[in-house]
Structure formats: structure tokens, C-alpha cells
């Protein structure tokens, strides 16, 4: 089968189209005939081996697992002997390792039934980013004033819709050309971060952009407000900006504001909940662009070198 593989860490050029053996579904695994795969920033981390601590888990000199890709949508081709929830022919979505390929073997517990009203391409845009937004906003309450920083990004486009669905008054922060998109997704107010500062206070801040200091974020929080740190790309080759999150966790017990760091989990229960929201019309993916499998490197380049609107997807 065809797959996007890498044999060393580095920029997007390390991703190559190759012919490799089709995987086999073992135990509780499902073999997926992949129809589409989402491109997420986590895939970039694994490709680049950055921050360097990624390499401790993935392989010090080169990635042990050669095939990239995590978000997946496709059709069940075969099931392992211990699989109980899926049958051959089921349409599924979720996450697995190695979704940039014609076939991928994924754990049953990280897959769910595909939303009936989404194409494979749309479904593949959902799992990681929408799952992150859902978990990041789990403590947001109706009537609260929510600030979504990075509102036009992969996580942010879902977060704006989910916060609105929760009954919050939503302000989205993004750059000039995306103000309309964020308004269309339901934001009550928008802030263009290239022109304006954040001047008001909010009960709940979801920060996916990682561009502001803790002091700046705390200033924008009400005295008992919650800060949920999702993204932290802006500093540190070693820790990738995690130091800001660590400082937040250290300070939080001693102040009235709650400073939290999201570590989202990839699991079927989250994707089942997302499916219900999608089928109820409360949530929809925003797809910036889709690419054929062979152009995976271009998709990852766009992810890092430009500012995508929502998600990038590979169709297989
Ligand atoms: N904690 C977790 O479990 C978890 C899970 C998934 C992802 N993440 C992290 O979440 C972060 C966001 O991921 P993503 O996939 O949504 O990335 P993304 O699509 O690149 O979105 C990031 C957004 O940040 C915006 N941005 C950049 N600079 C900004 C600034 N100074 N002020 C306000 N917004 C700014 C960009 O807006 P413009 O394009 O308009 O400039 C962009 O839309 C990443 O750091 C990722 O690693 C964490």
C-alpha cells in the first residue's frame, strides 16, 4: 500500500510517499481503509522531533514508527479477534497512528462511528482538534463571558462553536482576514490581534495561540476566572513552551483565579459526544484546504508556514 513515511526528523521534506506492507489488525485493533486523514500540529511535532523531549518517546535518532498521521476517517476493512464494537464495512472516525496511508490499524477505543451528516474529509478534520476544544471547555458555564484566543485555528474554530452552544457570550481573537469567519461561527464579538489589545475581562479564557504571557492572560481574567492553556508553541526547542504551563500550575493553588493546562485525551467517548453535537447541527468543521496523500509534505508546510483557516485534510 501507499503511505507517507519518514526515516529522519526534520522539516516537511522528510515526508516521502512509499510503498510499504499493509498493516494487520491484531487484538483490539481495527484495520481501516483510510478515506481521509486530518493534518494536525501534533503530526508536525512527531515529524520534526520537536520539542526534543518528543524524541525520548519516539526514538532518539529517528522515529521508530515510520508512518505519520493521527486523525482518521474511513471504512472498517478487517477487525482483530478481540474487537467488539465494529464490523467490516462500518464507517468510522477517530485517531490512530499512521493515518497518512491507504490502510491503518487503530485501537478500537480511539474510534467511533462516523457522523452520518459528514463526508470522510469533514470527519477526518474533527477528532483531535474538536476533541481538544470539547475537553478544554468542559468547565465553561452558560452565561459566562468566554475569550477564545486563536479562534480561527483548528482548535479555535471548534471552540467558538462549542462555547456558543454552551450558552456563553463568546469573544474570538484572530487576525484581520479571519474576523468574518469567526463571526460566522457564532462569536458575539471579535478582536483583531494585529490591531487591538485585549482590554476587557473574561470569566473563561481558552488560549490556543500561546503568544501571551501569564501576566497578560491573568489581567484579562475576572478575579475568579479560569484560564485553560491549550497551546504553547512560541518558545523553547527543549520544552516547546511548556514552561508557561508549568508556571501556571505552580501559581494556581495560591490565587483566586484558576490556571489550568489541558492535556486532551483521544478516546471513543469524546468522538461519540462530538458525533451527537454534529448530528444535532451544533458543530461543523472548517476545512482550509484538502490535499492528495502524495502532497502530505505541502499540507504540513502550510500548517506551519502560513495561517490556515480551520483544518487541513488529506484525501486518500
Ligand atoms: N493541550 C492539548 O491537549 C492540545 C491538543 C491539541 C492541540 N494543542 C495545541 O493547541 C495549539 C493550537 O493548535 P491548532 O491546531 O488550533 O493550531 P492552529 O490551527 O495553528 O491555530 C493557532 C491559531 O493561533 C492564532 N494566533 C497566532 N498568533 C496569535 C496571537 N498573537 N494572538 C492571537 N492568536 C494568534 C492563529 O491565528 P491567525 O491564523 O489568525 O494568525 C491560529 O489561528 C497548538 O499549540 C497545539 O500544539 C494542544
mmCIF file of N, CA and C in Angstrom, residues 12-70:
data_model
loop_
_atom_site.group_PDB
_atom_site.id
_atom_site.type_symbol
_atom_site.label_atom_id
_atom_site.label_comp_id
_atom_site.label_asym_id
_atom_site.label_seq_id
_atom_site.Cartn_x
_atom_site.Cartn_y
_atom_site.Cartn_z
ATOM 1 N N UNK A 12 9.344 19.448 6.527
ATOM 2 C CA UNK A 12 8.346 18.645 5.804
ATOM 3 C C UNK A 12 8.941 17.779 4.690
ATOM 4 N N UNK A 13 10.125 18.173 4.168
ATOM 5 C CA UNK A 13 10.743 17.362 3.097
ATOM 6 C C UNK A 13 11.074 15.936 3.542
ATOM 7 N N UNK A 14 11.125 15.677 4.840
ATOM 8 C CA UNK A 14 11.448 14.312 5.281
ATOM 9 C C UNK A 14 10.282 13.359 5.000
ATOM 10 N N UNK A 15 9.100 13.923 4.699
ATOM 11 C CA UNK A 15 7.934 13.067 4.426
ATOM 12 C C UNK A 15 7.983 12.591 2.979
ATOM 13 N N UNK A 16 7.977 11.296 2.782
ATOM 14 C CA UNK A 16 8.092 10.713 1.438
ATOM 15 C C UNK A 16 6.969 9.721 1.197
ATOM 16 N N UNK A 17 6.476 9.689 -0.046
ATOM 17 C CA UNK A 17 5.488 8.678 -0.409
ATOM 18 C C UNK A 17 6.231 7.368 -0.673
ATOM 19 N N UNK A 18 5.785 6.278 -0.055
ATOM 20 C CA UNK A 18 6.494 4.997 -0.226
ATOM 21 C C UNK A 18 5.482 3.858 -0.321
ATOM 22 N N UNK A 19 5.962 2.749 -0.848
ATOM 23 C CA UNK A 19 5.158 1.523 -0.918
ATOM 24 C C UNK A 19 5.586 0.648 0.254
ATOM 25 N N UNK A 20 4.674 0.357 1.163
ATOM 26 C CA UNK A 20 5.035 -0.462 2.341
ATOM 27 C C UNK A 20 3.970 -1.546 2.551
ATOM 28 N N UNK A 21 4.239 -2.475 3.481
ATOM 29 C CA UNK A 21 3.275 -3.541 3.745
ATOM 30 C C UNK A 21 2.018 -2.984 4.402
ATOM 31 N N UNK A 22 0.887 -3.586 4.043
ATOM 32 C CA UNK A 22 -0.381 -3.207 4.669
ATOM 33 C C UNK A 22 -0.364 -3.681 6.120
ATOM 34 N N UNK A 23 -0.812 -2.855 7.080
ATOM 35 C CA UNK A 23 -0.787 -3.332 8.470
ATOM 36 C C UNK A 23 -1.845 -4.418 8.709
ATOM 37 N N UNK A 24 -1.712 -5.099 9.843
ATOM 38 C CA UNK A 24 -2.654 -6.169 10.207
ATOM 39 C C UNK A 24 -3.338 -5.760 11.510
ATOM 40 N N UNK A 25 -4.651 -5.990 11.597
ATOM 41 C CA UNK A 25 -5.375 -5.673 12.837
ATOM 42 C C UNK A 25 -5.188 -6.809 13.829
ATOM 43 N N UNK A 26 -4.577 -6.484 14.959
ATOM 44 C CA UNK A 26 -4.342 -7.508 15.987
ATOM 45 C C UNK A 26 -5.202 -7.196 17.210
ATOM 46 N N UNK A 27 -5.527 -8.191 18.017
ATOM 47 C CA UNK A 27 -6.214 -7.979 19.296
ATOM 48 C C UNK A 27 -7.414 -7.059 19.161
ATOM 49 N N UNK A 28 -7.332 -5.903 19.842
ATOM 50 C CA UNK A 28 -8.456 -4.958 19.837
ATOM 51 C C UNK A 28 -8.305 -3.881 18.765
ATOM 52 N N UNK A 29 -7.570 -4.213 17.713
ATOM 53 C CA UNK A 29 -7.357 -3.224 16.639
ATOM 54 C C UNK A 29 -8.322 -3.437 15.468
ATOM 55 N N UNK A 30 -8.547 -2.319 14.773
ATOM 56 C CA UNK A 30 -9.401 -2.313 13.587
ATOM 57 C C UNK A 30 -8.525 -1.906 12.407
ATOM 58 N N UNK A 31 -8.629 -2.625 11.284
ATOM 59 C CA UNK A 31 -7.913 -2.191 10.081
ATOM 60 C C UNK A 31 -8.844 -1.257 9.308
ATOM 61 N N UNK A 32 -8.368 -0.027 9.089
ATOM 62 C CA UNK A 32 -9.213 0.989 8.443
ATOM 63 C C UNK A 32 -8.754 1.213 7.003
ATOM 64 N N UNK A 33 -9.704 1.162 6.090
ATOM 65 C CA UNK A 33 -9.471 1.601 4.712
ATOM 66 C C UNK A 33 -9.598 3.125 4.778
ATOM 67 N N UNK A 34 -8.451 3.797 4.824
ATOM 68 C CA UNK A 34 -8.453 5.235 5.119
ATOM 69 C C UNK A 34 -8.980 6.022 3.915
ATOM 70 N N UNK A 35 -9.988 6.873 4.155
ATOM 71 C CA UNK A 35 -10.526 7.716 3.079
ATOM 72 C C UNK A 35 -10.020 9.153 3.215
ATOM 73 N N UNK A 36 -9.770 9.571 4.459
ATOM 74 C CA UNK A 36 -9.241 10.926 4.674
ATOM 75 C C UNK A 36 -8.498 10.947 6.005
ATOM 76 N N UNK A 37 -7.515 11.859 6.079
ATOM 77 C CA UNK A 37 -6.711 11.987 7.307
ATOM 78 C C UNK A 37 -6.529 13.470 7.614
ATOM 79 N N UNK A 38 -6.786 13.860 8.841
ATOM 80 C CA UNK A 38 -6.588 15.260 9.241
ATOM 81 C C UNK A 38 -5.114 15.527 9.489
ATOM 82 N N UNK A 39 -4.712 16.770 9.248
ATOM 83 C CA UNK A 39 -3.312 17.163 9.478
ATOM 84 C C UNK A 39 -3.310 18.057 10.714
ATOM 85 N N UNK A 40 -2.668 17.637 11.769
ATOM 86 C CA UNK A 40 -2.680 18.437 12.992
ATOM 87 C C UNK A 40 -1.253 18.747 13.420
ATOM 88 N N UNK A 41 -1.141 19.729 14.303
ATOM 89 C CA UNK A 41 0.184 20.215 14.695
ATOM 90 C C UNK A 41 0.978 19.115 15.433
ATOM 91 N N UNK A 42 0.264 18.175 16.043
ATOM 92 C CA UNK A 42 0.941 17.045 16.702
ATOM 93 C C UNK A 42 1.744 16.234 15.694
ATOM 94 N N UNK A 43 1.213 16.111 14.478
ATOM 95 C CA UNK A 43 1.930 15.395 13.413
ATOM 96 C C UNK A 43 3.232 16.124 13.097
ATOM 97 N N UNK A 44 3.179 17.464 13.106
ATOM 98 C CA UNK A 44 4.414 18.236 12.886
ATOM 99 C C UNK A 44 5.421 17.935 13.999
ATOM 100 N N UNK A 45 4.963 17.900 15.254
ATOM 101 C CA UNK A 45 5.881 17.626 16.373
ATOM 102 C C UNK A 45 6.593 16.279 16.168
ATOM 103 N N UNK A 46 5.815 15.261 15.762
ATOM 104 C CA UNK A 46 6.400 13.929 15.571
ATOM 105 C C UNK A 46 7.341 13.916 14.371
ATOM 106 N N UNK A 47 6.987 14.656 13.329
ATOM 107 C CA UNK A 47 7.826 14.727 12.124
ATOM 108 C C UNK A 47 9.153 15.434 12.420
ATOM 109 N N UNK A 48 9.048 16.563 13.113
ATOM 110 C CA UNK A 48 10.240 17.390 13.360
ATOM 111 C C UNK A 48 11.052 16.884 14.554
ATOM 112 N N UNK A 49 10.415 16.065 15.417
ATOM 113 C CA UNK A 49 11.094 15.657 16.651
ATOM 114 C C UNK A 49 11.283 16.847 17.571
ATOM 115 N N UNK A 50 10.334 17.773 17.558
ATOM 116 C CA UNK A 50 10.393 18.987 18.373
ATOM 117 C C UNK A 50 9.137 19.123 19.213
ATOM 118 N N UNK A 51 9.173 19.600 20.443
ATOM 119 C CA UNK A 51 10.404 19.838 21.193
ATOM 120 C C UNK A 51 11.186 18.523 21.366
ATOM 121 N N UNK A 52 12.462 18.658 21.686
ATOM 122 C CA UNK A 52 13.349 17.497 21.670
ATOM 123 C C UNK A 52 12.901 16.373 22.592
ATOM 124 N N UNK A 53 12.116 16.741 23.634
ATOM 125 C CA UNK A 53 11.684 15.675 24.536
ATOM 126 C C UNK A 53 10.756 14.673 23.825
ATOM 127 N N UNK A 54 10.176 15.074 22.670
ATOM 128 C CA UNK A 54 9.376 14.149 21.856
ATOM 129 C C UNK A 54 10.211 12.918 21.500
ATOM 130 N N UNK A 55 11.522 13.155 21.265
ATOM 131 C CA UNK A 55 12.399 12.069 20.790
ATOM 132 C C UNK A 55 12.634 10.997 21.857
ATOM 133 N N UNK A 56 12.460 11.407 23.133
ATOM 134 C CA UNK A 56 12.610 10.418 24.207
ATOM 135 C C UNK A 56 11.575 9.315 24.036
ATOM 136 N N UNK A 57 10.372 9.716 23.615
ATOM 137 C CA UNK A 57 9.299 8.733 23.457
ATOM 138 C C UNK A 57 9.290 8.099 22.074
ATOM 139 N N UNK A 58 9.684 8.865 21.053
ATOM 140 C CA UNK A 58 9.505 8.422 19.663
ATOM 141 C C UNK A 58 10.716 7.722 19.053
ATOM 142 N N UNK A 59 11.869 7.906 19.679
ATOM 143 C CA UNK A 59 13.111 7.393 19.094
ATOM 144 C C UNK A 59 14.122 8.525 19.087
ATOM 145 N N UNK A 60 15.314 8.259 19.623
ATOM 146 C CA UNK A 60 16.268 9.353 19.814
ATOM 147 C C UNK A 60 16.807 9.895 18.498
ATOM 148 N N UNK A 61 17.198 9.000 17.568
ATOM 149 C CA UNK A 61 17.839 9.467 16.329
ATOM 150 C C UNK A 61 16.873 9.534 15.162
ATOM 151 N N UNK A 62 15.900 8.648 15.139
ATOM 152 C CA UNK A 62 14.870 8.662 14.086
ATOM 153 C C UNK A 62 13.594 8.080 14.680
ATOM 154 N N UNK A 63 12.450 8.436 14.097
ATOM 155 C CA UNK A 63 11.192 7.920 14.676
ATOM 156 C C UNK A 63 11.066 6.410 14.464
ATOM 157 N N UNK A 64 10.753 5.699 15.545
ATOM 158 C CA UNK A 64 10.596 4.241 15.418
ATOM 159 C C UNK A 64 9.414 3.909 14.506
ATOM 160 N N UNK A 65 8.297 4.637 14.653
ATOM 161 C CA UNK A 65 7.141 4.428 13.776
ATOM 162 C C UNK A 65 7.336 5.320 12.547
ATOM 163 N N UNK A 66 7.370 4.717 11.353
ATOM 164 C CA UNK A 66 7.739 5.485 10.152
ATOM 165 C C UNK A 66 6.579 6.269 9.560
ATOM 166 N N UNK A 67 5.353 5.765 9.710
ATOM 167 C CA UNK A 67 4.212 6.382 9.022
ATOM 168 C C UNK A 67 3.602 7.481 9.888
ATOM 169 N N UNK A 68 3.376 8.660 9.318
ATOM 170 C CA UNK A 68 2.821 9.789 10.075
ATOM 171 C C UNK A 68 1.292 9.833 9.948
ATOM 172 N N UNK A 69 0.687 10.741 10.677
ATOM 173 C CA UNK A 69 -0.763 10.953 10.604
ATOM 174 C C UNK A 69 -1.478 10.380 11.816
ATOM 175 N N UNK A 70 -2.461 11.144 12.333
ATOM 176 C CA UNK A 70 -3.185 10.680 13.532
ATOM 177 C C UNK A 70 -4.711 10.738 13.354
#
